[in-house]
Every structure is written in structure tokens, then in C-alpha cells.
């Protein structure tokens, strides 16, 4: 059996002022999971090592952690797949304060869920005598989001959260999609208005890390795209994110490329005086450095083909 060094993040705030890494050399048995390796270290070598675990079957989501820089479920991953030059480096999940070793405070993660009100809010006036039923087609629209095991792997590697700790995060937004697309819920528009605000769905950068790290089939980025589509369809446009998307569509459909003078003004709003004034310093810097786009925008030669694409898309949505 090959010997592997497990380089594990250690931090005990009661005894240490700073974090450190501690190496454990373990013989790697064929087919063993990362979680089983951690259990071996804790039960046979160092009982002070702290981490979360429960079901060991990729159901509870407790054992999410960062391995070699990216989040995964320790119980779902074979340790042999993680060895890099004889070493497996293990850290606590990202975007969360560390409590001890690999255990983090998940309160910010749960707080984001509470903001999207993750429970069904049906129309109380219909007063059904029986439970509210769904067709298979209606359930398929929310099926992916219901598979979330709340492991926080997507939260850990979210780049938007790295720069904005008030961002809702991919898991909470996927949960919002689960209720916005639920045929029994009566608060679709209210939910869309709420998550369209600052730190909500429009602050996602579309990097795709959340879908890459998700151990199930939730694909949070796809769910975020769906709630953006729902917001546009419902006419929830009174925010910078929606206006930004509309600006892209308007300029590309008209000229075949972006009008970089139009997009920022359209995004903040034509009558948003304070927002427009905030753009002035950026515009001046671009002008001084000769980085500003041409005042009179041009278009591509074959813009008719681009317009055909938008026309077909409109027909497709109508059908």
C-alpha cells in the first residue's frame, strides 16, 4: 500500500493564535474514501482532529471540505484520486469562519437560506380540502433544486462571495428557484423582486464554480439563470442587473456588437442622476487614457444574420 501524506489545516482558537498545517502519513488502502482516511487518522493517530461527518453516504452533506484547493464531499471521493506528488492537502470549506480545524461556522450559509424564505407560500384563499397536487411536468421544473443536500460546497468556492459576503450564494438562489417555479406557490413575483436587489441573483458572476463543485445534480448556476429568466418574463426590471442584461440584448440585436457607451448608462438607469454621476470618474479616466469607445457606435457588416437569431429566439419563446 502506498504511503500518502495528509496535510491537514489545524486551528484551535482556545490554544493557538494562528492556524498551521499538520502532516499525517497514512497507508492508502485501495478504494478507501477520503472520509475513511480522516477517520483512521482521528481514531488511530490523533483524536484531537476535528471535522464534521454523519451519514458517510453523500446524503447529509456534513463532510464537505476543501481538498487541494477545491470543495468536495469527503465521503463521496476516493482518496487515491486526490494524491498530488504524494500529498493530499485538506482545508476547511471557504467563505466561512473557521471554528476549529475543518469545522466552520455555517451560520452565514443558513442565513442566506432564510433570506429567500425557503418554504411554500400558497394562496391562502383557495382553502383546498385536499393537498395541492402537481403534475410530473410541473415537478420536473423544480426537481433539480430539490436534490440539494446543503453541503455548502458551492458556497465554499463561490467567487462572488469571495468579494461580497452579503451575496446570497448559489445554494440559497437555487432554493429560491425551487419555490419560484413551484406551481403551488403564490409569491413568485414577491420572491423575484426580493432576490433582484443588491447582493441577489444579478450579483452572480457566472464563473460556474458552484455547478462544478456541487456533488449532486442541482447545478446552481443553471438555477440562477432560470430565476433571471423568470424575472425578465415577469417584468422585474427595476434594478441594475436586469437593465444590464437588457442593454446587452438591445445593443447586440441592433448592431451585432456591444455599444460600450450605452450599456453602463442603460444599466444604472437613464434617470438615475446619482448613478450616472458615479460613472463620471470612470468615464474621465478612460478618456484620459484613450480607452473610451467611439462616441458614434458602429456595427458589424452582417448584422442581418444577428437580427435573424434574435427574431428566431423570440418566435421560439412565443411557441
CSV table of C-alpha atoms in Angstrom, one decimal:
chain,number,residue,atom,x,y,z
A,1,UNK,CA,0.0,0.0,0.0
A,2,UNK,CA,1.3,3.4,-0.9
A,3,UNK,CA,2.0,5.8,1.9
A,4,UNK,CA,0.4,9.3,1.5
A,5,UNK,CA,0.9,12.5,3.4
A,6,UNK,CA,-2.3,14.1,4.6
A,7,UNK,CA,-1.5,17.8,5.1
A,8,UNK,CA,-4.4,19.0,7.2
A,9,UNK,CA,-5.3,22.5,8.3
A,10,UNK,CA,-5.3,22.8,12.1
A,11,UNK,CA,-6.5,25.6,14.3
A,12,UNK,CA,-7.7,25.6,17.9
A,13,UNK,CA,-8.7,29.1,18.9
A,14,UNK,CA,-8.5,28.2,22.6
A,15,UNK,CA,-4.8,27.2,22.3
A,16,UNK,CA,-3.4,28.8,19.2
A,17,UNK,CA,-3.1,32.3,17.8
A,18,UNK,CA,-2.7,31.2,14.2
A,19,UNK,CA,-3.5,28.3,12.0
A,20,UNK,CA,-1.0,25.7,10.8
A,21,UNK,CA,-0.7,22.6,8.8
A,22,UNK,CA,0.0,19.2,10.3
A,23,UNK,CA,1.2,16.2,8.3
A,24,UNK,CA,0.0,12.6,8.9
A,25,UNK,CA,1.4,9.7,6.9
A,26,UNK,CA,-1.1,7.0,6.2
A,27,UNK,CA,-1.0,3.8,4.1
A,28,UNK,CA,-3.7,4.2,1.4
A,29,UNK,CA,-5.8,1.1,1.0
A,30,UNK,CA,-7.4,0.6,-2.4
A,31,UNK,CA,-10.8,2.1,-2.8
A,32,UNK,CA,-10.8,3.9,0.5
A,33,UNK,CA,-12.7,7.2,0.7
A,34,UNK,CA,-11.2,10.4,2.0
A,35,UNK,CA,-13.6,10.3,4.9
A,36,UNK,CA,-12.4,6.9,5.9
A,37,UNK,CA,-8.8,8.2,5.8
A,38,UNK,CA,-9.7,11.0,8.1
A,39,UNK,CA,-11.5,8.6,10.5
A,40,UNK,CA,-8.3,6.5,10.6
A,41,UNK,CA,-6.2,9.5,11.5
A,42,UNK,CA,-8.6,10.6,14.2
A,43,UNK,CA,-9.2,7.1,15.7
A,44,UNK,CA,-5.7,5.7,15.4
A,45,UNK,CA,-3.3,8.7,15.3
A,46,UNK,CA,-4.7,12.0,16.6
A,47,UNK,CA,-8.0,12.2,18.4
A,48,UNK,CA,-7.8,16.0,18.6
A,49,UNK,CA,-8.5,16.4,14.9
A,50,UNK,CA,-12.0,18.0,14.4
A,51,UNK,CA,-14.2,17.7,11.3
A,52,UNK,CA,-17.9,17.1,10.6
A,53,UNK,CA,-19.3,13.8,9.3
A,54,UNK,CA,-22.5,11.9,9.7
A,55,UNK,CA,-24.1,9.5,7.1
A,56,UNK,CA,-21.0,8.6,5.1
A,57,UNK,CA,-23.3,8.2,2.1
A,58,UNK,CA,-23.4,11.6,0.3
A,59,UNK,CA,-26.8,12.3,1.8
A,60,UNK,CA,-26.4,14.6,4.8
A,61,UNK,CA,-23.7,16.9,3.3
A,62,UNK,CA,-21.8,17.2,6.6
A,63,UNK,CA,-18.3,16.2,5.3
A,64,UNK,CA,-17.8,19.0,2.7
A,65,UNK,CA,-14.2,20.3,2.9
A,66,UNK,CA,-11.6,21.8,0.6
A,67,UNK,CA,-9.1,19.3,-0.9
A,68,UNK,CA,-6.2,20.6,-3.0
A,69,UNK,CA,-8.0,24.0,-3.2
A,70,UNK,CA,-11.5,22.9,-4.1
A,71,UNK,CA,-14.6,21.8,-2.2
A,72,UNK,CA,-15.9,18.2,-2.3
A,73,UNK,CA,-17.6,15.6,-0.2
A,74,UNK,CA,-15.1,13.5,1.7
A,75,UNK,CA,-17.4,10.5,1.8
A,76,UNK,CA,-18.0,10.5,-1.9
A,77,UNK,CA,-14.4,10.8,-3.1
A,78,UNK,CA,-11.8,8.1,-3.2
A,79,UNK,CA,-8.6,9.3,-1.6
A,80,UNK,CA,-6.4,7.8,-4.4
A,81,UNK,CA,-7.9,10.3,-6.9
A,82,UNK,CA,-6.7,13.2,-4.7
A,83,UNK,CA,-3.0,12.5,-4.3
A,84,UNK,CA,-0.7,15.1,-5.8
A,85,UNK,CA,3.1,14.3,-5.5
A,86,UNK,CA,2.4,12.0,-2.6
A,87,UNK,CA,0.3,14.7,-0.7
A,88,UNK,CA,-3.4,15.4,-0.1
A,89,UNK,CA,-3.9,18.9,1.3
A,90,UNK,CA,-7.1,19.4,3.3
A,91,UNK,CA,-8.6,22.7,4.4
A,92,UNK,CA,-12.0,23.8,5.8
A,93,UNK,CA,-14.6,25.0,3.2
A,94,UNK,CA,-14.1,28.6,2.1
A,95,UNK,CA,-16.2,31.7,2.6
A,96,UNK,CA,-16.9,30.7,6.2
A,97,UNK,CA,-15.2,31.5,9.5
A,98,UNK,CA,-13.2,28.6,11.0
A,99,UNK,CA,-14.3,27.4,14.4
A,100,UNK,CA,-11.8,24.6,14.8
A,101,UNK,CA,-9.6,22.6,12.3
A,102,UNK,CA,-12.0,21.6,9.5
A,103,UNK,CA,-15.2,22.7,11.3
A,104,UNK,CA,-16.6,26.1,10.1
A,105,UNK,CA,-19.4,28.3,11.3
A,106,UNK,CA,-22.2,27.8,8.8
A,107,UNK,CA,-24.5,30.5,10.2
A,108,UNK,CA,-23.8,32.8,7.2
A,109,UNK,CA,-24.8,29.9,4.9
A,110,UNK,CA,-28.0,29.3,6.8
A,111,UNK,CA,-28.7,33.0,7.0
A,112,UNK,CA,-28.7,33.2,3.2
A,113,UNK,CA,-31.3,30.5,3.1
A,114,UNK,CA,-33.5,32.3,5.5
A,115,UNK,CA,-33.4,35.4,3.2
A,116,UNK,CA,-35.1,33.5,0.4
A,117,UNK,CA,-37.9,32.2,2.7
A,118,UNK,CA,-37.4,28.5,1.7
A,119,UNK,CA,-41.0,27.3,2.3
A,120,UNK,CA,-44.1,27.0,0.3
A,121,UNK,CA,-46.4,30.1,0.4
A,122,UNK,CA,-49.6,29.0,-1.4
A,123,UNK,CA,-52.6,31.2,-1.9
A,124,UNK,CA,-54.4,31.0,1.4
A,125,UNK,CA,-57.7,32.0,-0.2
A,126,UNK,CA,-58.1,28.8,-2.2
A,127,UNK,CA,-58.5,26.8,1.1
A,128,UNK,CA,-58.1,23.3,-0.5
A,129,UNK,CA,-59.8,20.4,1.1
A,130,UNK,CA,-57.1,18.1,-0.2
A,131,UNK,CA,-53.3,18.6,-0.6
A,132,UNK,CA,-52.1,20.6,-3.5
A,133,UNK,CA,-51.0,18.3,-6.3
A,134,UNK,CA,-48.5,18.7,-9.1
A,135,UNK,CA,-48.2,17.1,-12.5
A,136,UNK,CA,-45.0,15.3,-13.4
A,137,UNK,CA,-44.2,18.2,-15.8
A,138,UNK,CA,-44.6,20.8,-13.1
A,139,UNK,CA,-42.4,18.8,-10.7
A,140,UNK,CA,-39.7,18.5,-13.3
A,141,UNK,CA,-39.2,22.3,-13.2
A,142,UNK,CA,-38.1,22.1,-9.6
A,143,UNK,CA,-36.7,18.5,-9.5
A,144,UNK,CA,-33.0,19.6,-9.7
A,145,UNK,CA,-33.2,22.1,-6.9
A,146,UNK,CA,-34.9,19.6,-4.6
A,147,UNK,CA,-31.7,17.5,-4.7
A,148,UNK,CA,-29.7,20.0,-2.8
A,149,UNK,CA,-28.1,18.3,0.4
A,150,UNK,CA,-27.0,21.7,1.7
A,151,UNK,CA,-23.3,20.7,2.0
A,152,UNK,CA,-22.1,24.2,1.2
A,153,UNK,CA,-19.5,23.0,-1.3
A,154,UNK,CA,-20.9,25.6,-3.8
A,155,UNK,CA,-20.8,28.3,-1.1
A,156,UNK,CA,-17.2,27.4,-0.4
A,157,UNK,CA,-15.9,28.0,-3.9
A,158,UNK,CA,-18.2,30.9,-4.9
A,159,UNK,CA,-16.1,33.7,-6.4
A,160,UNK,CA,-18.9,36.3,-5.8
A,161,UNK,CA,-18.9,35.5,-2.1
A,162,UNK,CA,-15.1,36.0,-2.0
A,163,UNK,CA,-15.7,39.7,-2.8
A,164,UNK,CA,-19.2,40.2,-1.3
A,165,UNK,CA,-20.0,38.3,1.9
A,166,UNK,CA,-23.6,39.6,1.7
A,167,UNK,CA,-24.2,37.8,-1.6
A,168,UNK,CA,-27.0,35.2,-1.3
A,169,UNK,CA,-24.8,32.5,-2.6
A,170,UNK,CA,-25.6,29.7,-5.1
A,171,UNK,CA,-27.3,27.3,-2.8
A,172,UNK,CA,-29.8,29.8,-1.5
A,173,UNK,CA,-30.6,31.1,-5.0
A,174,UNK,CA,-31.1,27.5,-6.2
A,175,UNK,CA,-33.5,27.1,-3.3
A,176,UNK,CA,-35.3,30.3,-4.4
A,177,UNK,CA,-35.7,28.7,-7.9
A,178,UNK,CA,-37.3,25.7,-6.2
A,179,UNK,CA,-40.2,27.9,-4.9
A,180,UNK,CA,-40.4,30.4,-7.8
A,181,UNK,CA,-41.0,27.6,-10.2
A,182,UNK,CA,-43.3,25.7,-7.9
A,183,UNK,CA,-46.8,25.6,-9.4
A,184,UNK,CA,-48.3,25.7,-5.9
A,185,UNK,CA,-46.5,28.8,-4.7
A,186,UNK,CA,-48.3,32.2,-4.8
A,187,UNK,CA,-45.4,34.5,-4.1
A,188,UNK,CA,-43.4,34.2,-7.3
A,189,UNK,CA,-43.3,37.9,-8.1
A,190,UNK,CA,-42.5,38.9,-4.5
A,191,UNK,CA,-39.7,36.4,-4.4
A,192,UNK,CA,-38.3,37.7,-7.7
A,193,UNK,CA,-38.4,41.3,-6.5
A,194,UNK,CA,-36.6,40.4,-3.3
A,195,UNK,CA,-33.7,38.5,-4.9
A,196,UNK,CA,-33.3,41.1,-7.6
A,197,UNK,CA,-32.0,43.5,-5.1
A,198,UNK,CA,-28.3,44.2,-4.3
A,199,UNK,CA,-26.4,41.0,-3.3
A,200,UNK,CA,-29.1,38.9,-5.0
A,201,UNK,CA,-29.2,36.9,-8.2
A,202,UNK,CA,-27.8,39.5,-10.5
A,203,UNK,CA,-24.5,39.6,-8.5
A,204,UNK,CA,-23.6,36.1,-9.7
A,205,UNK,CA,-20.6,36.4,-12.0
A,206,UNK,CA,-21.4,33.2,-14.0
A,207,UNK,CA,-18.0,31.6,-13.2
A,208,UNK,CA,-19.6,28.2,-12.9
A,209,UNK,CA,-17.6,27.1,-9.9
A,210,UNK,CA,-20.8,26.3,-8.0
A,211,UNK,CA,-22.0,23.8,-10.6
A,212,UNK,CA,-18.6,22.2,-10.8
A,213,UNK,CA,-18.4,21.7,-7.1
A,214,UNK,CA,-21.9,20.6,-6.4
A,215,UNK,CA,-21.9,16.8,-5.6
A,216,UNK,CA,-25.5,16.3,-6.7
A,217,UNK,CA,-27.4,17.4,-9.9
A,218,UNK,CA,-28.6,20.8,-8.6
A,219,UNK,CA,-26.3,22.7,-10.9
A,220,UNK,CA,-26.8,26.0,-9.1
A,221,UNK,CA,-25.7,28.2,-12.0
A,222,UNK,CA,-28.4,26.8,-14.2
A,223,UNK,CA,-31.0,27.5,-11.5
A,224,UNK,CA,-29.7,31.1,-11.2
A,225,UNK,CA,-30.1,31.5,-15.0
A,226,UNK,CA,-33.7,30.2,-14.6
A,227,UNK,CA,-34.7,32.7,-12.0
A,228,UNK,CA,-33.2,35.5,-14.1
A,229,UNK,CA,-35.3,34.4,-17.0
A,230,UNK,CA,-38.3,34.3,-14.7
A,231,UNK,CA,-37.6,37.9,-13.5
A,232,UNK,CA,-37.3,39.1,-17.1
A,233,UNK,CA,-40.6,37.4,-18.0
A,234,UNK,CA,-42.4,38.9,-15.0
A,235,UNK,CA,-41.1,42.3,-15.9
A,236,UNK,CA,-39.0,42.7,-12.7
A,237,UNK,CA,-36.6,45.1,-14.4
A,238,UNK,CA,-36.1,47.9,-11.9
A,239,UNK,CA,-32.6,47.0,-10.9
A,240,UNK,CA,-29.1,47.4,-12.4
A,241,UNK,CA,-28.7,43.7,-13.1
A,242,UNK,CA,-31.8,43.3,-15.2
A,243,UNK,CA,-31.2,46.6,-17.0
A,244,UNK,CA,-27.6,45.4,-17.8
A,245,UNK,CA,-29.0,42.3,-19.4
A,246,UNK,CA,-31.5,44.3,-21.4
A,247,UNK,CA,-28.7,46.6,-22.5
A,248,UNK,CA,-26.7,43.7,-23.9
A,249,UNK,CA,-29.7,42.4,-25.8
A,250,UNK,CA,-30.7,45.8,-27.2
A,251,UNK,CA,-27.2,46.7,-28.5
A,252,UNK,CA,-26.3,43.3,-29.8
A,253,UNK,CA,-29.6,42.7,-31.5
A,254,UNK,CA,-29.3,46.2,-33.2
A,255,UNK,CA,-25.7,46.3,-34.2
A,256,UNK,CA,-24.3,42.8,-33.8
A,257,UNK,CA,-21.9,44.0,-31.0
A,258,UNK,CA,-21.9,45.9,-27.7
A,259,UNK,CA,-22.3,49.6,-27.6
A,260,UNK,CA,-20.0,50.3,-24.6
A,261,UNK,CA,-21.2,53.8,-24.2
A,262,UNK,CA,-24.8,52.7,-24.0
A,263,UNK,CA,-24.5,49.7,-21.7
A,264,UNK,CA,-23.4,51.4,-18.4
A,265,UNK,CA,-25.9,54.3,-18.8
A,266,UNK,CA,-28.7,51.9,-19.5
A,267,UNK,CA,-27.6,49.7,-16.6
A,268,UNK,CA,-27.8,52.4,-13.9
A,269,UNK,CA,-30.9,53.9,-15.4
A,270,UNK,CA,-31.3,56.9,-17.7
A,271,UNK,CA,-33.0,59.0,-14.9
A,272,UNK,CA,-30.8,57.8,-12.1
A,273,UNK,CA,-28.8,61.0,-11.6
A,274,UNK,CA,-26.7,59.8,-8.7
A,275,UNK,CA,-25.9,56.6,-10.5
A,276,UNK,CA,-24.9,58.4,-13.7
A,277,UNK,CA,-22.7,60.8,-11.7
A,278,UNK,CA,-20.9,57.8,-10.2
A,279,UNK,CA,-20.0,56.7,-13.7
A,280,UNK,CA,-18.3,60.0,-14.5
A,281,UNK,CA,-14.9,59.3,-12.8
A,282,UNK,CA,-14.6,56.0,-14.7
A,283,UNK,CA,-15.5,57.7,-18.0
A,284,UNK,CA,-13.0,60.5,-17.4
A,285,UNK,CA,-10.2,58.0,-16.7
A,286,UNK,CA,-11.0,56.1,-19.8
A,287,UNK,CA,-11.0,59.3,-21.8
A,288,UNK,CA,-7.6,60.5,-20.4
A,289,UNK,CA,-6.0,57.1,-21.2
A,290,UNK,CA,-7.7,57.0,-24.6
A,291,UNK,CA,-9.6,53.8,-23.7
A,292,UNK,CA,-13.1,55.2,-24.4
A,293,UNK,CA,-15.1,53.5,-27.1
A,294,UNK,CA,-16.1,55.6,-30.2
A,295,UNK,CA,-18.9,58.1,-29.5
A,296,UNK,CA,-20.8,57.1,-32.6
A,297,UNK,CA,-21.1,53.3,-32.4
A,298,UNK,CA,-20.6,51.1,-35.4
A,299,UNK,CA,-22.0,47.7,-36.2
A,300,UNK,CA,-20.8,44.5,-37.8
A,301,UNK,CA,-21.2,44.1,-41.6
A,302,UNK,CA,-23.5,41.1,-41.5
A,303,UNK,CA,-25.8,42.4,-38.7
A,304,UNK,CA,-28.9,41.0,-40.6
A,305,UNK,CA,-27.8,37.5,-39.5
A,306,UNK,CA,-27.7,38.6,-35.8
A,307,UNK,CA,-31.1,40.1,-36.1
A,308,UNK,CA,-32.4,36.8,-37.5
A,309,UNK,CA,-31.1,34.9,-34.5
A,310,UNK,CA,-32.9,37.3,-32.1
A,311,UNK,CA,-36.1,37.0,-34.3
A,312,UNK,CA,-36.0,33.2,-34.2
A,313,UNK,CA,-35.4,33.3,-30.4
A,314,UNK,CA,-38.5,35.5,-30.0
A,315,UNK,CA,-40.5,33.1,-32.1
A,316,UNK,CA,-39.2,30.1,-30.1
A,317,UNK,CA,-40.2,31.7,-26.8
A,318,UNK,CA,-43.7,32.6,-28.2
A,319,UNK,CA,-44.2,29.0,-29.3
